Coordinates of C-alpha atoms in Angstrom, one line a residue:
M30 CA 19.2 -12.8 13.1
N31 CA 22.5 -11.3 12.2
P32 CA 22.7 -8.2 10.0
G33 CA 23.1 -9.0 6.3
I34 CA 21.2 -10.3 3.2
H35 CA 19.3 -13.5 3.8
P36 CA 17.9 -15.1 0.7
G37 CA 15.4 -18.0 0.9
L38 CA 13.6 -16.8 4.1
S39 CA 9.8 -17.5 3.9
M40 CA 7.3 -14.8 4.4
S41 CA 6.2 -16.2 7.8
E42 CA 9.8 -16.4 8.9
Y43 CA 10.3 -12.8 7.8
L44 CA 7.2 -11.6 9.6
G45 CA 8.4 -13.3 12.8
L46 CA 11.7 -11.5 12.9
E47 CA 12.0 -9.2 16.0
A48 CA 13.0 -6.1 14.0
A49 CA 11.4 -2.8 13.0
S50 CA 9.9 -2.5 9.5
A51 CA 8.7 0.2 7.2
S52 CA 5.1 -0.5 8.2
I53 CA 5.9 -0.1 11.9
I54 CA 7.6 3.3 11.2
K55 CA 4.6 4.4 9.1
R56 CA 2.2 3.5 11.9
I57 CA 4.2 5.3 14.7
L58 CA 4.3 8.4 12.5
G59 CA 0.8 8.3 10.9
E60 CA -1.1 6.9 13.8
C61 CA 0.4 6.5 17.2
P62 CA 3.1 4.6 19.2
R63 CA 0.4 2.1 20.5
A64 CA -0.5 1.2 16.9
A65 CA 3.1 0.5 16.1
W66 CA 3.6 -1.6 19.2
S67 CA 0.5 -3.6 18.3
E68 CA 2.0 -4.6 15.0
S69 CA 5.4 -5.4 16.5
W70 CA 6.9 -8.5 18.1
L71 CA 6.5 -6.8 21.5
N72 CA 2.8 -7.5 21.3
P73 CA 2.3 -11.0 22.7
R74 CA -1.0 -11.3 20.9
R75 CA 0.3 -10.2 17.5
S76 CA -0.7 -12.4 14.6
V77 CA 1.8 -13.1 11.8
N78 CA -0.7 -14.8 9.5
N79 CA -0.3 -13.3 6.0
N80 CA -3.7 -14.6 4.8
G81 CA -6.8 -12.5 3.9
A82 CA -7.4 -9.6 1.7
S83 CA -3.9 -9.7 0.3
D84 CA -4.2 -13.2 -1.2
R85 CA -4.3 -12.1 -4.8
G86 CA -1.3 -9.9 -4.4
T87 CA 0.6 -12.6 -2.6
I88 CA 0.0 -15.1 -5.3
C89 CA 0.9 -12.7 -8.1
H90 CA 4.2 -11.9 -6.2
A91 CA 5.0 -15.6 -5.9
I92 CA 4.3 -16.4 -9.6
L93 CA 5.8 -13.3 -11.1
L94 CA 8.8 -12.9 -8.8
E95 CA 9.6 -16.5 -7.8
G96 CA 8.1 -18.5 -10.7
S97 CA 6.2 -20.7 -8.2
E98 CA 2.6 -21.6 -7.5
D99 CA 3.5 -23.6 -4.4
C100 CA 1.8 -21.1 -2.2
L101 CA -1.7 -21.8 -3.6
V102 CA -4.4 -24.4 -4.0
A103 CA -6.8 -23.9 -6.9
I104 CA -10.2 -25.3 -6.0
D105 CA -12.7 -26.3 -8.7
P106 CA -16.3 -25.6 -7.5
R107 CA -17.5 -28.5 -9.8
D108 CA -15.7 -30.9 -7.4
H109 CA -17.9 -29.7 -4.5
P110 CA -21.6 -29.9 -5.5
A111 CA -24.3 -29.3 -2.9
E112 CA -25.3 -32.5 -1.1
K113 CA -29.0 -32.2 -1.6
T114 CA -29.4 -30.4 -5.0
G115 CA -26.1 -31.2 -6.7
N116 CA -25.8 -27.5 -7.6
V117 CA -22.3 -26.2 -8.3
P118 CA -21.5 -23.6 -5.6
D119 CA -21.0 -20.0 -6.6
G120 CA -18.0 -19.1 -4.4
W121 CA -17.4 -20.5 -0.9
T122 CA -21.2 -21.2 -0.5
N123 CA -21.5 -24.8 0.7
K124 CA -20.0 -27.0 3.4
S125 CA -17.9 -29.1 1.1
I126 CA -16.0 -26.2 -0.7
R127 CA -15.6 -24.4 2.6
A128 CA -14.0 -27.5 4.1
A129 CA -11.6 -27.6 1.1
R130 CA -10.8 -24.0 1.6
D131 CA -10.1 -24.5 5.4
E132 CA -8.0 -27.6 4.7
A133 CA -5.8 -25.5 2.3
R134 CA -5.4 -22.8 5.0
A135 CA -4.5 -25.3 7.6
A136 CA -1.7 -26.6 5.3
G137 CA -0.3 -23.1 4.9
K138 CA -1.6 -22.6 1.4
I139 CA -3.8 -19.9 -0.1
P140 CA -7.1 -21.3 -1.4
I141 CA -8.4 -19.8 -4.6
L142 CA -11.3 -20.6 -6.9
L143 CA -10.4 -21.9 -10.3
D144 CA -11.8 -18.9 -12.2
D145 CA -9.8 -16.5 -9.9
H146 CA -6.7 -18.6 -10.6
A147 CA -7.2 -18.1 -14.4
S148 CA -7.6 -14.3 -13.8
I149 CA -4.4 -14.2 -11.8
M150 CA -2.5 -16.0 -14.5
N151 CA -3.8 -13.5 -17.0
M152 CA -2.5 -10.7 -14.7
V153 CA 0.9 -12.3 -14.6
S154 CA 1.0 -12.7 -18.4
A155 CA 0.0 -9.0 -18.8
T156 CA 2.9 -8.0 -16.5
W157 CA 5.4 -10.0 -18.5
E158 CA 4.0 -8.5 -21.7
F159 CA 4.4 -5.0 -20.3
L160 CA 8.0 -5.7 -19.1
Q161 CA 8.9 -6.7 -22.7
T162 CA 7.8 -3.2 -23.9
V163 CA 10.3 -1.4 -21.6
K164 CA 13.4 -3.1 -23.1
D165 CA 14.3 0.0 -25.0
T166 CA 12.7 2.7 -22.8
E167 CA 13.9 1.4 -19.4
P168 CA 16.6 -1.2 -20.1
A169 CA 17.7 -1.5 -16.4
I170 CA 14.1 -2.5 -15.4
W171 CA 13.9 -5.0 -18.3
A172 CA 17.3 -6.4 -17.4
M173 CA 16.6 -6.9 -13.7
F174 CA 13.6 -9.2 -14.6
Q175 CA 15.7 -11.5 -16.8
P176 CA 16.6 -14.8 -15.2
D177 CA 20.1 -13.8 -14.1
G178 CA 19.4 -10.1 -13.9
G179 CA 18.3 -9.9 -10.2
S180 CA 17.0 -11.7 -7.2
S181 CA 13.5 -11.9 -5.6
E182 CA 12.2 -11.8 -2.1
E183 CA 15.5 -11.3 -0.2
T184 CA 15.4 -10.4 3.4
V185 CA 17.8 -7.7 4.6
V186 CA 18.5 -7.1 8.3
W187 CA 20.6 -4.2 9.6
Q188 CA 21.4 -2.4 12.8
D189 CA 20.3 1.2 12.8
G190 CA 21.4 2.9 16.0
Q191 CA 19.8 1.0 18.9
T192 CA 17.2 -0.6 16.6
L193 CA 17.4 -3.8 14.6
C194 CA 15.6 -3.2 11.3
K195 CA 14.4 -5.4 8.4
M196 CA 13.0 -5.3 4.9
R197 CA 12.1 -7.7 2.2
T198 CA 12.7 -6.7 -1.4
D199 CA 10.4 -7.8 -4.3
R200 CA 13.1 -7.6 -7.0
W201 CA 16.7 -6.4 -6.6
S202 CA 19.0 -6.0 -9.6
A203 CA 22.1 -8.1 -9.7
D204 CA 24.3 -5.0 -9.5
R205 CA 22.3 -3.8 -6.5
G206 CA 21.6 -0.5 -8.3
V207 CA 17.7 -0.8 -8.6
I208 CA 15.0 -2.2 -6.4
C209 CA 11.6 -2.7 -8.0
D210 CA 8.5 -2.9 -5.7
Y211 CA 5.5 -4.7 -7.3
K212 CA 2.1 -3.4 -6.2
T213 CA -1.4 -4.5 -7.3
T214 CA -4.5 -2.4 -6.8
E215 CA -8.2 -2.1 -7.8
R216 CA -7.6 1.5 -8.6
S217 CA -6.1 3.1 -11.6
V218 CA -2.3 2.9 -12.1
E219 CA -2.1 5.9 -14.3
P220 CA 1.1 7.3 -12.9
S221 CA -0.2 10.7 -11.6
S222 CA -3.4 9.1 -10.2
W223 CA -1.4 6.3 -8.6
G224 CA 1.1 8.8 -7.3
R225 CA -1.6 10.7 -5.4
S226 CA -3.6 7.7 -4.1
Q227 CA -0.8 5.2 -3.4
L228 CA 2.7 6.7 -3.5
I229 CA 1.6 9.6 -1.3
G230 CA -1.8 8.4 0.1
M231 CA -0.4 5.0 1.3
G232 CA 3.0 6.4 2.3
Y233 CA 4.9 4.3 -0.3
Y234 CA 7.5 7.0 -0.7
L235 CA 8.5 6.4 2.9
S236 CA 8.8 2.7 2.2
A237 CA 11.1 3.6 -0.7
A238 CA 13.3 5.7 1.6
W239 CA 13.3 2.8 4.1
Y240 CA 14.5 0.3 1.5
R241 CA 17.2 2.6 0.2
R242 CA 18.4 3.0 3.8
G243 CA 18.5 -0.8 4.4
A244 CA 20.2 -1.4 1.0
M245 CA 22.9 1.2 1.8
A246 CA 23.5 -0.4 5.2
A247 CA 23.8 -3.9 3.7
T248 CA 25.7 -3.2 0.5
G249 CA 27.1 0.4 0.6
V250 CA 25.0 1.1 -2.5
Q251 CA 21.9 3.3 -2.3
P252 CA 19.8 2.0 -5.2
D253 CA 17.2 3.7 -7.4
Y254 CA 13.6 2.7 -6.3
V255 CA 10.8 2.0 -8.8
F256 CA 7.3 0.8 -8.3
L257 CA 5.7 -1.6 -10.8
A258 CA 2.0 -1.0 -10.4
Q259 CA -0.7 -3.2 -11.9
E260 CA -4.5 -3.1 -11.9
V261 CA -6.3 -6.3 -10.8
N262 CA -9.1 -5.9 -13.3
P263 CA -8.9 -6.5 -17.1
P264 CA -7.0 -5.5 -19.1
Y265 CA -4.6 -5.6 -16.1
L266 CA -2.7 -2.4 -17.1
C267 CA 0.7 -1.7 -15.7
S268 CA 2.9 1.4 -15.1
L269 CA 6.3 2.2 -13.7
V270 CA 6.4 5.0 -11.0
G271 CA 9.6 6.4 -9.5
V272 CA 10.1 8.6 -6.5
E273 CA 11.5 12.1 -7.0
P274 CA 14.4 13.2 -4.8
A275 CA 12.5 15.7 -2.7
M276 CA 10.0 13.0 -1.7
L277 CA 12.8 10.5 -0.9
E278 CA 14.4 13.2 1.2
A279 CA 11.2 13.8 3.1
G280 CA 10.8 10.1 3.7
A281 CA 14.4 9.9 5.0
H282 CA 13.7 12.7 7.5
M283 CA 10.5 11.0 8.6
I284 CA 12.3 7.7 9.2
E285 CA 14.8 9.5 11.5
Q286 CA 11.9 10.9 13.5
G287 CA 10.1 7.6 13.5
L288 CA 13.1 5.7 14.8
M289 CA 13.7 8.3 17.5
Q290 CA 10.1 7.9 18.7
W291 CA 10.4 4.1 18.6
E292 CA 13.6 4.0 20.6
R293 CA 12.2 6.5 23.1
C294 CA 9.1 4.3 23.6
V295 CA 11.2 1.1 23.9
E296 CA 13.4 2.7 26.5
S297 CA 10.5 4.1 28.5
G298 CA 8.1 1.2 28.0
Q299 CA 5.4 3.8 27.4
W300 CA 3.3 3.5 24.2
P301 CA 0.9 6.4 24.0
A302 CA -2.3 6.0 22.1
Y303 CA -4.5 8.7 20.6
P304 CA -5.3 11.9 22.8
N305 CA -8.0 11.4 25.5
R306 CA -9.5 14.8 24.8
V307 CA -11.6 16.4 22.0
C308 CA -9.5 17.2 19.0
Y309 CA -10.3 19.6 16.1
P310 CA -8.8 18.6 12.8
E311 CA -7.8 21.6 10.7
T312 CA -10.0 22.5 7.8
P313 CA -8.1 21.8 4.6
A314 CA -7.3 24.9 2.4
Y315 CA -8.7 23.1 -0.7
M316 CA -12.1 22.7 1.1
L317 CA -12.3 26.4 1.9
A318 CA -11.3 27.2 -1.7
Q319 CA -14.1 25.0 -3.0
W320 CA -16.7 26.6 -0.9
E321 CA -15.6 30.0 -1.8
A322 CA -15.7 29.2 -5.5
A323 CA -19.2 27.7 -5.1
E324 CA -20.4 30.8 -3.3
I325 CA -19.0 33.1 -6.1
R326 CA -20.8 30.9 -8.7
E327 CA -24.1 31.2 -6.8
I328 CA -23.9 34.9 -6.6
E329 CA -22.9 35.3 -10.2
E330 CA -25.9 33.1 -11.3
H331 CA -28.6 34.2 -8.9
G332 CA -27.4 37.3 -6.9
M333 CA -28.1 37.3 -3.2
P334 CA -30.6 38.8 -0.8
A335 CA -29.9 42.2 0.6
D336 CA -30.8 40.8 4.0
R337 CA -31.5 37.1 4.0
A338 CA -33.2 37.2 7.4
K339 CA -35.7 39.9 6.3
K340 CA -36.3 38.6 2.7
E341 CA -40.0 37.9 2.2
K342 CA -40.7 38.6 -1.4
P343 CA -39.2 37.4 -4.7
G344 CA -36.9 39.8 -6.5
Q345 CA -35.1 41.2 -3.5
W346 CA -31.7 40.0 -4.7
L347 CA -28.5 42.0 -5.1
S348 CA -26.4 41.4 -8.2
R349 CA -22.6 40.8 -8.1
A350 CA -22.1 44.4 -9.4
E351 CA -24.3 45.8 -6.5
I352 CA -22.4 43.8 -4.0
E353 CA -19.1 45.0 -5.3
A354 CA -20.4 48.6 -5.3
G355 CA -21.0 48.4 -1.6
A356 CA -24.7 47.7 -1.4
I357 CA -24.0 45.0 1.2

């Protein structure tokens, strides 16, 4: 596919593009080249099936960002009673409802139980309610979610050195000045907590840098990047999380390193996996600090034996003051 912005491309078509993505770069940096190769089009056994654990998020994306439920089939368990007992199945627990689920999958749809469909619709409603509250506090975010304020699910392809790259935006403002990335999670979306667990922990800051890079290549504009995060459990709370400049800069440097590694592996045809020797992960500084603090608390509360190996009777403990005075 030629470099440029390509609206209307389906997710399966996007996944089939022979181009590097943010997830490939994250895998080559955070795991190993072999893991990145496995996810890429270079792997003849790669699956581009987007079904599975991400179903709820995929459906929420489609309804919120595209206003469509075409991707799903809502299945009512009451339409699939057990043959012998007539009991209504609880989940995908009998032959009839599993057949309906498999039929939906075969048709390229996402099967979902009726109760789960209602929950998803409540999630989407909660998101729209939240977006209405940011009209005065974050007018650019509010505006980009208005009908003519932006576009959803656009595919961008660009040439980056020797590598063809791709990205797929969730929502991009009409003036190309802001990209909003919608994320759903079972964890808290309190901004500081989500920042630690997702923005940093899941490497989303690198994704933000990747999308800004692609946007710049395609439009000449380097947009602001904001995450719209939402919890999947009631009351379906939302938050907006940005990426500070230092983190974006770190992500940009990492992308350069990741692309260099990718191009080196493509050129050589060598895709190293993990080391074939014993490795010793470094003990984190916070872990040592925790143990040191625990040791100090133990001494302060109970003292410690003058010689633990020789201690036989109760009461042979040195206090903190004795320890500091050089008794041990």
